[in-house]
Coordinates of C-alpha atoms and ligand atoms in Angstrom, one line a residue:
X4 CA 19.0 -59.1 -140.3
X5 CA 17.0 -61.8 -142.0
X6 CA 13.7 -61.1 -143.2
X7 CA 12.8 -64.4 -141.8
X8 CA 13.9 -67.6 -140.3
X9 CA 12.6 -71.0 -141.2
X10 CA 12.8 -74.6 -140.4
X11 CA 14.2 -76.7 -142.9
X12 CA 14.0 -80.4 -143.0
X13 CA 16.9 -81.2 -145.1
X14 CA 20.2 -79.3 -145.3
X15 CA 20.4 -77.2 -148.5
X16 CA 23.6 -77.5 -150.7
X17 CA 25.2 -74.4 -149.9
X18 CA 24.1 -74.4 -146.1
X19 CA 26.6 -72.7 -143.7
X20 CA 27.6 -75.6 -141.3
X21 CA 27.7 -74.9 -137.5
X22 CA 29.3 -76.9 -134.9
X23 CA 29.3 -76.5 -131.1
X24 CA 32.5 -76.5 -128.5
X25 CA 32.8 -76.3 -124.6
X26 CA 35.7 -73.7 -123.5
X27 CA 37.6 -76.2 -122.2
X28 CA 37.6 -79.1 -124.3
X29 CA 37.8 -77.5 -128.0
X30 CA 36.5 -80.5 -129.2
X31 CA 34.5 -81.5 -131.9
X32 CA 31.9 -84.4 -131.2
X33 CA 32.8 -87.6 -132.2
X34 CA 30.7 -88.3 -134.8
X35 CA 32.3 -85.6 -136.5
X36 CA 35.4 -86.6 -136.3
X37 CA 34.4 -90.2 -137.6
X38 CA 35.6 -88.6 -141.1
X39 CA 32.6 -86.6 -141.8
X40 CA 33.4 -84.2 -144.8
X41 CA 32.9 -81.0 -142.9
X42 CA 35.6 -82.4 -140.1
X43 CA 38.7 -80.4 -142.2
X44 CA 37.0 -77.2 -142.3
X45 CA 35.9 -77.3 -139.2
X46 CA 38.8 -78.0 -137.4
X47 CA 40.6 -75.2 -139.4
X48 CA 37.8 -73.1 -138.0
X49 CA 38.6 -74.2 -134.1
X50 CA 42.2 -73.7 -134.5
X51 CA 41.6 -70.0 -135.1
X52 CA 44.6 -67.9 -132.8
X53 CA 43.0 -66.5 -129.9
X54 CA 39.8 -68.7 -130.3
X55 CA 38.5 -69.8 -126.2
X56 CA 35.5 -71.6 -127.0
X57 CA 33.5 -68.8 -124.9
X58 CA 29.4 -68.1 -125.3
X59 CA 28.4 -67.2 -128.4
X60 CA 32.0 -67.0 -129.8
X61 CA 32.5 -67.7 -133.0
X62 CA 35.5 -69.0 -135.4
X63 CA 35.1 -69.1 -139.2
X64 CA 36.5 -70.9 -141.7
X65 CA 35.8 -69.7 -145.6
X66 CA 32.7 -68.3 -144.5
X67 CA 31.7 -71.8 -144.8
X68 CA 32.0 -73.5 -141.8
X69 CA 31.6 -71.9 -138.4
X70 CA 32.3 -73.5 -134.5
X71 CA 30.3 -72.3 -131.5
X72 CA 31.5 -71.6 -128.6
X73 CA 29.2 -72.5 -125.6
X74 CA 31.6 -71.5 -122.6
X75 CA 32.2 -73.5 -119.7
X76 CA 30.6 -76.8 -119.7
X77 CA 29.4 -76.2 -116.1
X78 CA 28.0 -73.3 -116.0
X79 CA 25.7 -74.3 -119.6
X80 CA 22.4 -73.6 -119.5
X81 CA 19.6 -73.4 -122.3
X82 CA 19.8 -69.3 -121.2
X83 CA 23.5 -69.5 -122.4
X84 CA 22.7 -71.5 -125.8
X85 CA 20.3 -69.0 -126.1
X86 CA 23.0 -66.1 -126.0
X87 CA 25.4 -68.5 -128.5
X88 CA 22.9 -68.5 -130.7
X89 CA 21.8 -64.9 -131.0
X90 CA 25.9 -64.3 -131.2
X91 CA 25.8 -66.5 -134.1
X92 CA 22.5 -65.2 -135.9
X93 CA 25.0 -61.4 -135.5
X94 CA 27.9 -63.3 -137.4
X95 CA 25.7 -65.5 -139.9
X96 CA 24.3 -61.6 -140.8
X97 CA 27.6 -60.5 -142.1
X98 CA 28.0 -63.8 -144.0
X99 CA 24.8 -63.3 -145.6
X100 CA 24.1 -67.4 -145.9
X101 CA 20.5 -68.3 -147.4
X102 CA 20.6 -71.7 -144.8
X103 CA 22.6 -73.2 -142.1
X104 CA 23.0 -76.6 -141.1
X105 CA 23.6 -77.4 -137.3
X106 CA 25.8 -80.0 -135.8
X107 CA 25.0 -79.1 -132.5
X108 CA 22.7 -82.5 -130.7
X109 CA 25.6 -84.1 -130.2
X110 CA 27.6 -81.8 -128.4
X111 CA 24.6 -81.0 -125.6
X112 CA 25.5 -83.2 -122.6
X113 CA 22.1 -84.7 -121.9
X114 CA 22.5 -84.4 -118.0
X115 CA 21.9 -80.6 -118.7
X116 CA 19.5 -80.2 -121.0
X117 CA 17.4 -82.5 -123.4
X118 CA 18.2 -82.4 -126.7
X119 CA 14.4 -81.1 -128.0
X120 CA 14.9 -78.0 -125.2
X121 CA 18.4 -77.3 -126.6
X122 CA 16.9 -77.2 -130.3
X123 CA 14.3 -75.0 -129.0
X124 CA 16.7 -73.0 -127.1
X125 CA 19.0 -72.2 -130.2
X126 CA 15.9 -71.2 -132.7
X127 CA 14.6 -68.9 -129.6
X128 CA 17.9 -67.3 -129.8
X129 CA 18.2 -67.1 -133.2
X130 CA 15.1 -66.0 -133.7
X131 CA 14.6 -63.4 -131.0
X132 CA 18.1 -61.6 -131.8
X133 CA 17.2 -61.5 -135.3
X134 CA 14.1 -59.4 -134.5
X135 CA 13.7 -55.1 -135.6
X136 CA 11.3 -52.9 -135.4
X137 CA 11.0 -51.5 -138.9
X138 CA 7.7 -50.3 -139.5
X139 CA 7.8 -46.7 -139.0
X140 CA 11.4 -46.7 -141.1
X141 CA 11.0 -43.5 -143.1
X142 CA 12.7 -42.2 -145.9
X143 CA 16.0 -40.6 -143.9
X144 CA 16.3 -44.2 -142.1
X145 CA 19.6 -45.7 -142.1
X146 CA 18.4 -49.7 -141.8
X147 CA 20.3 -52.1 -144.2
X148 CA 17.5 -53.6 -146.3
X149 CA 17.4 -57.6 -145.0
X150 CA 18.8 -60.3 -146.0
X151 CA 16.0 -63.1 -148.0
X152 CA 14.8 -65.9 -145.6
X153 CA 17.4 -67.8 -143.7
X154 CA 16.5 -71.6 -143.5
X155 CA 17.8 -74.0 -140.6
X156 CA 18.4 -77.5 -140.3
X157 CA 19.8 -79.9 -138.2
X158 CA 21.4 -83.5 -137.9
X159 CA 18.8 -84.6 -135.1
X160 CA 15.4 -85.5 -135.4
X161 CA 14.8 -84.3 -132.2
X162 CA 16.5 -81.3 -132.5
X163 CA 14.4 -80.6 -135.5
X164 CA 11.3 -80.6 -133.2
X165 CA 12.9 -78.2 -131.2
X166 CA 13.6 -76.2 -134.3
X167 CA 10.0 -76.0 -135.0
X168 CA 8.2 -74.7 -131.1
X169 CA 11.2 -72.5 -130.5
X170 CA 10.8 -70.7 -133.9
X171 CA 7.3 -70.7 -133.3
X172 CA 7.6 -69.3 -129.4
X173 CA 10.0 -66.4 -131.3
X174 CA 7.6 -65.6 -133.9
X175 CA 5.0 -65.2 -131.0
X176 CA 7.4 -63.5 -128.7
X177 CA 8.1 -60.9 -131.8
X178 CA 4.9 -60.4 -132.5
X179 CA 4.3 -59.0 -128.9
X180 CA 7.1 -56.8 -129.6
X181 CA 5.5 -55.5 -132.8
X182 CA 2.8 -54.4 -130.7
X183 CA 4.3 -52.8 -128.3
X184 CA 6.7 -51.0 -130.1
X185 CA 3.7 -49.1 -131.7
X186 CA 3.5 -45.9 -131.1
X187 CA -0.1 -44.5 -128.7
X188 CA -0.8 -42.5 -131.6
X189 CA -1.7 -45.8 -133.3
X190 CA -2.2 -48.1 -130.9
X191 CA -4.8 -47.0 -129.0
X192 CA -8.0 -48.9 -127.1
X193 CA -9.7 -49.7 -130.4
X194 CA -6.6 -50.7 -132.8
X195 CA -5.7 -53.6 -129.9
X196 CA -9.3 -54.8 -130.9
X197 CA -9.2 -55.0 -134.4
X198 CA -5.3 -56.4 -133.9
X199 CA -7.1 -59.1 -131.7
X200 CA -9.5 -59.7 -134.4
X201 CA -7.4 -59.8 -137.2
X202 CA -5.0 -62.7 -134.8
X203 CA -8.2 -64.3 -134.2
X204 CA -8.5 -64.8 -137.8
X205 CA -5.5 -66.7 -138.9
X206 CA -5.1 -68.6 -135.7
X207 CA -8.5 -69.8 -135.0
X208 CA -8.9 -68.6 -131.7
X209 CA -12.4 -67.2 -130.9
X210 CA -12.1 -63.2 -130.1
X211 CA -14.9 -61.4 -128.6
X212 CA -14.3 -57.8 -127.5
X213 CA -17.0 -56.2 -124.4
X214 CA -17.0 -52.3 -126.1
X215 CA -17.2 -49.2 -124.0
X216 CA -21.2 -49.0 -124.1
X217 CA -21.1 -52.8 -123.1
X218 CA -19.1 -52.5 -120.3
X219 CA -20.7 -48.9 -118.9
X220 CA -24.1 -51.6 -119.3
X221 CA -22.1 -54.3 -117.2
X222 CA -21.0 -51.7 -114.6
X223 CA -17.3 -51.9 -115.1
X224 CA -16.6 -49.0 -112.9
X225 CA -12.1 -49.7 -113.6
X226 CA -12.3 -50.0 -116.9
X227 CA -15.1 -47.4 -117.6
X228 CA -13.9 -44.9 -115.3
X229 CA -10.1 -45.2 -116.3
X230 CA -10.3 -45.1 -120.1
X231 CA -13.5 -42.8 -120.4
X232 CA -10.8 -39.7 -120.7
X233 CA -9.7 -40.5 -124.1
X234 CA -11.2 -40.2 -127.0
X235 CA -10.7 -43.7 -128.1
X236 CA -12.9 -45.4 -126.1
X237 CA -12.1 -48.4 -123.5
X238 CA -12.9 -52.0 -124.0
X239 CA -12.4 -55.4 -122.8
X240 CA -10.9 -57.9 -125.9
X241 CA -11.2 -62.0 -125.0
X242 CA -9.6 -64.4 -127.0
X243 CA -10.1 -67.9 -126.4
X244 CA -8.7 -71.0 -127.2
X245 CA -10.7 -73.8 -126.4
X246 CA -9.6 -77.2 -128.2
X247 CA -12.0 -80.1 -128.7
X248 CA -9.7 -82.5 -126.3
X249 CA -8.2 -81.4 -123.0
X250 CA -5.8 -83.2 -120.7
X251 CA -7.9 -82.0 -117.6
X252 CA -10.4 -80.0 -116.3
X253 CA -9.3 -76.6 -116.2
X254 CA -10.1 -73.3 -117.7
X255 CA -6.4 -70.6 -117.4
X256 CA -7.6 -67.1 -117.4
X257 CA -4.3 -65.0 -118.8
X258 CA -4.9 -61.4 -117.9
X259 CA -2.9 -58.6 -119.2
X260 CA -2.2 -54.6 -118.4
X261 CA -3.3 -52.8 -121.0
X262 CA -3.0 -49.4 -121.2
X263 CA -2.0 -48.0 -124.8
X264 CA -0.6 -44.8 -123.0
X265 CA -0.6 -43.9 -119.3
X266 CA 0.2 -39.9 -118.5
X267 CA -0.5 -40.3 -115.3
X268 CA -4.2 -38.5 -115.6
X269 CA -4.7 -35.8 -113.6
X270 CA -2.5 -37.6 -110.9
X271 CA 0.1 -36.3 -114.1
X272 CA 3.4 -38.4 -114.1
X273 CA 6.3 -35.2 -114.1
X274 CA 9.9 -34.9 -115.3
X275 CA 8.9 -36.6 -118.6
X276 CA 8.0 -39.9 -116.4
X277 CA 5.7 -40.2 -119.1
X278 CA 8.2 -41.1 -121.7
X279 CA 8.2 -44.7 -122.7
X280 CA 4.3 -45.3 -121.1
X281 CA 3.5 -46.5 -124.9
X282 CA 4.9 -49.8 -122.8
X283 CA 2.4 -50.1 -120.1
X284 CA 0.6 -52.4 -122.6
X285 CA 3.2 -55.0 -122.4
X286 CA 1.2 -56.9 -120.0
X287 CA -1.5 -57.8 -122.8
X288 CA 1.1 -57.8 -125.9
X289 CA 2.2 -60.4 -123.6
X290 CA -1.0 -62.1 -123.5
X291 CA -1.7 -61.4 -126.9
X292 CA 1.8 -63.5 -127.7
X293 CA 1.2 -66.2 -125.3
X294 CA -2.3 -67.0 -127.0
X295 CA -1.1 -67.2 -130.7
X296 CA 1.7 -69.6 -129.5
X297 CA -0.9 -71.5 -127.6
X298 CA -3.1 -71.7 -131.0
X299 CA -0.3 -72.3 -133.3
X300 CA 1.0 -75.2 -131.5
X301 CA -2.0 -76.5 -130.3
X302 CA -2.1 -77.3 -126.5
X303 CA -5.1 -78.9 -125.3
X304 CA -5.7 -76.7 -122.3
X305 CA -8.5 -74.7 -122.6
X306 CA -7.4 -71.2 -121.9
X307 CA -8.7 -67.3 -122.3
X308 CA -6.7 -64.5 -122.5
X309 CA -8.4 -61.2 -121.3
X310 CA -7.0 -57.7 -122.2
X311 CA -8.6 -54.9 -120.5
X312 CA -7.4 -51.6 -122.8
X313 CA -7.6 -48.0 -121.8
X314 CA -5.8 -44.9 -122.4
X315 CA -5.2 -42.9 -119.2
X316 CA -5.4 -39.6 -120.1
X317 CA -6.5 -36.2 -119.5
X318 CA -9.6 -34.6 -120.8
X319 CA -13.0 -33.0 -119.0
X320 CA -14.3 -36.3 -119.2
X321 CA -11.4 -37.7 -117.6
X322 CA -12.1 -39.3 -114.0
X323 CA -10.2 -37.7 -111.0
X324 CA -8.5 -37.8 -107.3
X325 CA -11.3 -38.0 -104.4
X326 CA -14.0 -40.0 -107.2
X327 CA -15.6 -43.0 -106.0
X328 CA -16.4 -45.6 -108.2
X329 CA -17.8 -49.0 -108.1
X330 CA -16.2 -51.8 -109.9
X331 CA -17.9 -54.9 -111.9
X332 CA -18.1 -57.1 -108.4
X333 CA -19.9 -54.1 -106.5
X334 CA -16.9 -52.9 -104.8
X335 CA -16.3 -49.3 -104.2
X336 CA -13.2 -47.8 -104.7
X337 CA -12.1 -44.1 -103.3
X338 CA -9.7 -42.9 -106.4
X339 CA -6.7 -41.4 -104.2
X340 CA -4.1 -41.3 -107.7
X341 CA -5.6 -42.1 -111.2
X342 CA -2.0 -42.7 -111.8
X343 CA -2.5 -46.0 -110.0
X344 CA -4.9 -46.9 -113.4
X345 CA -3.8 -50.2 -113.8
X346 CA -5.3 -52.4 -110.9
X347 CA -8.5 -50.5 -111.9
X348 CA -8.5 -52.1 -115.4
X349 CA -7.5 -55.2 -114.2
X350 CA -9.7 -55.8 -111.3
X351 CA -12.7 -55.9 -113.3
X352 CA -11.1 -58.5 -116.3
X353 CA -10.1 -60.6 -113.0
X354 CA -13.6 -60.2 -111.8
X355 CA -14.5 -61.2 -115.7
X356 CA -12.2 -64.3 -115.4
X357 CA -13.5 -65.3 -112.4
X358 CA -17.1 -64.9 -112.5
X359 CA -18.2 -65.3 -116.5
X360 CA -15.5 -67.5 -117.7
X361 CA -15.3 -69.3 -114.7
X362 CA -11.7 -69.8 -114.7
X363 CA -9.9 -72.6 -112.7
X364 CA -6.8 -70.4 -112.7
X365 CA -6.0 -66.8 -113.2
X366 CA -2.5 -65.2 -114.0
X367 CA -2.3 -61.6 -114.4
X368 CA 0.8 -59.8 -116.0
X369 CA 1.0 -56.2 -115.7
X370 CA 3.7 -53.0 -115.9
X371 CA 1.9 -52.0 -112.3
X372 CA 4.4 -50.5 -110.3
X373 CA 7.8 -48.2 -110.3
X374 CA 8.3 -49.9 -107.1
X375 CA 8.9 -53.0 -108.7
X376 CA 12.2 -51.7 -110.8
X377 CA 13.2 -50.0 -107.8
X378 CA 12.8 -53.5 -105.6
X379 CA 13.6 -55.8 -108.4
X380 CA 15.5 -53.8 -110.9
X381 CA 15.2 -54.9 -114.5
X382 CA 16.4 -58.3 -114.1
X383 CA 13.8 -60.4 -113.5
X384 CA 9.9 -59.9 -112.5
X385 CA 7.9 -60.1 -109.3
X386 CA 4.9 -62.4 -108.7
X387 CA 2.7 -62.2 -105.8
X388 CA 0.8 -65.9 -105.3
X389 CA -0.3 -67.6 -101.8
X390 CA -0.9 -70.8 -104.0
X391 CA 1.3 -73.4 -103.6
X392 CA 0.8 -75.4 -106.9
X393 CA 0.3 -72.2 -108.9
X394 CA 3.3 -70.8 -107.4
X395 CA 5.2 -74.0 -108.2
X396 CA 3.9 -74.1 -111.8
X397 CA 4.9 -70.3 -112.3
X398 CA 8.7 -70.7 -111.2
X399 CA 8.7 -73.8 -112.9
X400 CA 7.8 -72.1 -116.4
X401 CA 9.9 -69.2 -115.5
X402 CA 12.8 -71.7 -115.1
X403 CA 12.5 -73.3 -118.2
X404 CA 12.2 -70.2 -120.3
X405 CA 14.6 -68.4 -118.6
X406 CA 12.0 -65.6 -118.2
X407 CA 13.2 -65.1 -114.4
X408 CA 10.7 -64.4 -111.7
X409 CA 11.4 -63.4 -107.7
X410 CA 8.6 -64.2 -105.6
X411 CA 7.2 -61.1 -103.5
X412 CA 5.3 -61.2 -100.2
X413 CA 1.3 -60.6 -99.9
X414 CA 0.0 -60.8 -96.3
X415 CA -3.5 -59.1 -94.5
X416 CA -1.3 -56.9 -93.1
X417 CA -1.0 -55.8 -97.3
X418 CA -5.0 -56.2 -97.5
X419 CA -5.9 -53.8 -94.5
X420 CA -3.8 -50.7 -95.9
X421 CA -6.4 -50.7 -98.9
X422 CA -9.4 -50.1 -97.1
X423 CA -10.6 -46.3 -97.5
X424 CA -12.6 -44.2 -95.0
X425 CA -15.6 -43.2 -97.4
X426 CA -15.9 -46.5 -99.7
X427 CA -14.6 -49.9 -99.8
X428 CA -11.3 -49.7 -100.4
X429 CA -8.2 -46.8 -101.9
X430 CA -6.3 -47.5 -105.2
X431 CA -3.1 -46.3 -103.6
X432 CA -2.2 -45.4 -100.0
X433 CA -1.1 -41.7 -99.5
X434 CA 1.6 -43.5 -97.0
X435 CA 3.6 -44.7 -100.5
X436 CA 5.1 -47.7 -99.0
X437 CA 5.7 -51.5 -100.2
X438 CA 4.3 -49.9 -103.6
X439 CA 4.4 -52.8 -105.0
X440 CA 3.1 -55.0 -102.9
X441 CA 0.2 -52.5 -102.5
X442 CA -1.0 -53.2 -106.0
X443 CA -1.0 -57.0 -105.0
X444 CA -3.4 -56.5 -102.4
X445 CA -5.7 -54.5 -104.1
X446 CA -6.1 -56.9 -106.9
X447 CA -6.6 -59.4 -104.0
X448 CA -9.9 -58.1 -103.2
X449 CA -11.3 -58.7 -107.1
X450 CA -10.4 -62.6 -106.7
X451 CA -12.5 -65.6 -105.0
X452 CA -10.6 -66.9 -102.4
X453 CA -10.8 -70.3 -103.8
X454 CA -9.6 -69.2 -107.4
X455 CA -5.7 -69.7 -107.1
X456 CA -4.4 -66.5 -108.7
X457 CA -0.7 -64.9 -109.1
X458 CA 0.1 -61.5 -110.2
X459 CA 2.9 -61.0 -112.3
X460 CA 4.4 -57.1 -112.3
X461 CA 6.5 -57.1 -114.6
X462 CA 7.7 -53.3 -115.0
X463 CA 11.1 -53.9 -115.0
X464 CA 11.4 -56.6 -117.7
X465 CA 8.5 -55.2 -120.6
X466 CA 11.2 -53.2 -122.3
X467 CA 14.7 -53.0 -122.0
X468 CA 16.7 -49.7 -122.0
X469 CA 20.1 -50.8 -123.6
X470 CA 20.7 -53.5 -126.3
X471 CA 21.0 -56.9 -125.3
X472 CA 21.9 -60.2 -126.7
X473 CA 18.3 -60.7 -127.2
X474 CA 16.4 -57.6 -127.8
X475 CA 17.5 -54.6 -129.3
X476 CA 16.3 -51.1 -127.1
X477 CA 12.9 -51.8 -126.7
X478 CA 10.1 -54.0 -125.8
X479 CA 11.4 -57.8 -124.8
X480 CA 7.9 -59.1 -125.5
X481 CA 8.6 -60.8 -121.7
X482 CA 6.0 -63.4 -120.8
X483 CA 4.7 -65.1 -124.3
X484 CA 7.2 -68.0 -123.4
X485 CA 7.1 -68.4 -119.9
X486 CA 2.9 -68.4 -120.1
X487 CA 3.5 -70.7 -122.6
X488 CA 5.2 -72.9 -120.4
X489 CA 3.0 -72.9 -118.2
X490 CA -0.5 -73.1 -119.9
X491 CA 2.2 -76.5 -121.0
X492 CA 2.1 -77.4 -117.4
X493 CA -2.0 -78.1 -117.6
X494 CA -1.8 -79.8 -120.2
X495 CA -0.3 -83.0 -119.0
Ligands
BES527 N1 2.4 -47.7 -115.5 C1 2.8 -47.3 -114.2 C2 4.0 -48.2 -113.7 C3 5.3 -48.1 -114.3 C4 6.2 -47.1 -113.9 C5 5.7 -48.9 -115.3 C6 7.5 -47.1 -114.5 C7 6.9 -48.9 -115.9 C8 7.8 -48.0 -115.5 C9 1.7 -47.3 -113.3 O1 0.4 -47.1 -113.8 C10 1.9 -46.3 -112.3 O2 1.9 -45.1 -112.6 N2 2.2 -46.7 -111.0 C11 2.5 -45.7 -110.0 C12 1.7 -46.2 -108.8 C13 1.4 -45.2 -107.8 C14 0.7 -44.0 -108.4 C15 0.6 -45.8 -106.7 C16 4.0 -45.8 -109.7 O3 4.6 -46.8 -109.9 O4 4.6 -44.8 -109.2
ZN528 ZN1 -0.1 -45.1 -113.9
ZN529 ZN1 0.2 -47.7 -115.8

């Protein structure tokens, strides 16, 4: 691991030079082999025995020079320069190199990806593989101390700018992760503030946080209700970015789950189902991620991000099955499971969004439902959204992030099985059916018709249970780039 990764305009002396190769050509690109000075080393490197030219494979040549393989040239994708590249970041660890210099614009065939996206792609890779959580290391860990800064350049000028977001979209995406790998005993309700705060600071972004006393004043029957339990107090945090010029009129609400530990309440979650709920604030890490990138690469939409935080726990404070509570727009809800404690949070930030920020747009992310997983498994997330454009923009950002989304159905039929027999509407249906899809159609009820809204559940994809090429065990910090993409999408 490097303790960093930077951007480097110029190649330094001793940089580690990387080329690129399809499986089935093995070729270098021609302007390499115009007699550049690297062209020996490297082709030493590609004639390595064995050496297929497959994802993320790498051949070495005096721990000097190294070839990429990128796999088939068909099937590339910036999702599989993205896995080449957290392969390489695993080999460049063992070499230990201080920079690396990459020859890689050339080889990208321009049909299939645009030579900024491919520099983006690579850096996102890089960046995101080279990522651990470190900060409760103690004395009997085992972690190799890291490696000093590793600097990257590139032969492209375009490139270079894709250098530049994607580390930036990493450093954003990693900082979610930090986050949400923090332990409840830390990150509770009122550390998320001061975190907020403190990004507010060195970002610029404008952070203004609704307290417990505030809320119980503003009638936020979810949030109230839900987090009152704990002993660290609920809140609502708002960060906002709004820049002096915009491309258009429009104001992006991004919402985001978060609840710093969910047992369940007194709905308790068994069979240690409660292990790993330090997760079910990935939602507004999420958020939290998405706005910093936002801010540090300056889009000119204005946007807020809106983090509801509770703890759900249990306490004789603690709200209960058979409550009824009324929420921020004056709906009452019949508590049939505080387990189902997110859409509770959440409705009243999307009331928030829709009536005191006034947003044009609102997209929620949240760790809502088992169901999802179960439905969707951990491969991509679900999103709910009867808005054609939205809809559109959302699969078009999840495409280009390679953040993958499945869209999920949301009819009246959904709407109906909400309603309750003593107040306005359930939390859960007693019937447990289309879970999921159950959580969509309560939220449903907290939005303005006219407000085009999607929710995102994204249970399945907040952490991931096995190493991968681009998270360790842990929280992916899933959603800073693909809400970065498409907050991108309003502002041309
Ligand atoms: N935070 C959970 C959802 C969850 C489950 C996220 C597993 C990640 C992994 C949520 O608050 C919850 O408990 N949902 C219930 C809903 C039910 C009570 C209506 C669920 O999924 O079982
Ligand atoms: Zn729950
Ligand atoms: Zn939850």
């Amino acid at each position: 691991m490097f303790k960093s990764i930077e951007f480097a305009s110029k190649p330094a002396k001793n940089a580690v030079i990387v080329a690129a190769v399809f499986a089935e050509e093995l070729k270098l690109p021609a302007r390499l082999d115009a007699g550049k000075p690297d062209r020996a080393a490297l082709q030493s490197a590609l004639k390595t025995p064995g050496f297929k030219g497959e994802c993320g494979e790498c051949a070495v040549s005096d721990s000097t020079h190294i070839v990429l393989g990128l796999g088939k040239k068909d099937e590339f994708t910036a999702d599989a320069l993205r896995t080449a590249a957290a392969r390489l970041i695993r080999r460049l660890d063992r070499i230990a190199p201080k920079a690396t210099h990459l020859l890689i614009a050339d080889t990208i065939p321009g049909r299939r990806l645009d030579v900024e996206s491919a520099g983006r792609a690579m850096a996102e890779g890089l960046a995101l593989a080279n990522w651990r959580f470190d900060e409760f290391a103690g004395k009997a860990s085992k972690n190799k101390p890291a490696h000093p800064a590793l600097a990257i350049s590139s032969d492209d000028s375009r490139f270079d700018e894709g250098i530049e977001s994607g580390l930036a979209l990493a450093e954003a995406t990693n900082y979610a992760r930090q986050i949400a790998a923090t332990p409840p005993n830390v990150c509770n309700p009122a550390w998320v503030a001061s975190e907020a705060r403190k990004l507010a600071r060195s970002t610029g972004l404008k952070c203004t946080v609704i307290d417990y006393a505030a809320a119980v004043k503003r009638g936020m029957g979810g949030i109230v209700n839900v987090g009152k339990g704990s002993a660290s107090k609920p809140c609502l945090v708002m960060l906002e970015h709004k820049p002096a010029k915009t491309a258009r009129h429009a104001t992006l609400a991004l919402v985001g789950k978060t609840i710093t530990y969910d047992t369940g309440g007194y709905s308790l979650k068994i069979n240690n189902g409660m292990k790993g709920m330090k997760y079910d604030k990935c939602g507004g890490c999420a958020v939290l991620g998405a706005m910093a990138a936002i801010a540090a690469l300056k889009l000119p939409v204005h946007v807020v991000g809106l983090l509801p935080c509770a703890e759900n726990m249990v306490s004789d404070d603690s709200y209960r099955p058979d409550d009824i509570i009324s929420m921020y727009n004056g709906v009452t809800v019949e508590v049939t499971n505080t387990d189902a404690e997110g859409r509770l949070v959440l409705a009243d930030a999307i009331t928030y969004a829709d009536k005191d920020v006034k947003a044009t747009h609102i997209v929620e992310l949240s760790t809502l439902t088992g169901g999802i997983v179960v439905a969707l498994g951990h491969f991509c997330a679900g999103v709910f959204c009867n808005h054609d454009d939205l809809l559109k923009r959302v699969n078009a950002a999840a495409e280009s992030s390679g953040e993958k989304i499945w869209r999920m159905p949301l009819w009246s039929e959904h709407k109906e099985f909400m309603r309750s027999q003593h107040a306005d509407l359930i939390n859960s249906n007693p019937a447990r059916s289309a879970h999921p899809v159950q959580g969509a159609a309560f939220l449903d009820y907290f939005v303005d018709a006219k407000t085009p809204f999607a929710h995102i559940d994204i249970a399945g994809v907040g952490n991931t249970e096995k190493d991968t090429d681009l998270a360790p065990t842990g929280p992916t910090g899933w959603g800073v780039r693909m809400l970065f993409d498409l907050t991108r999408s309003f502002a041309r």
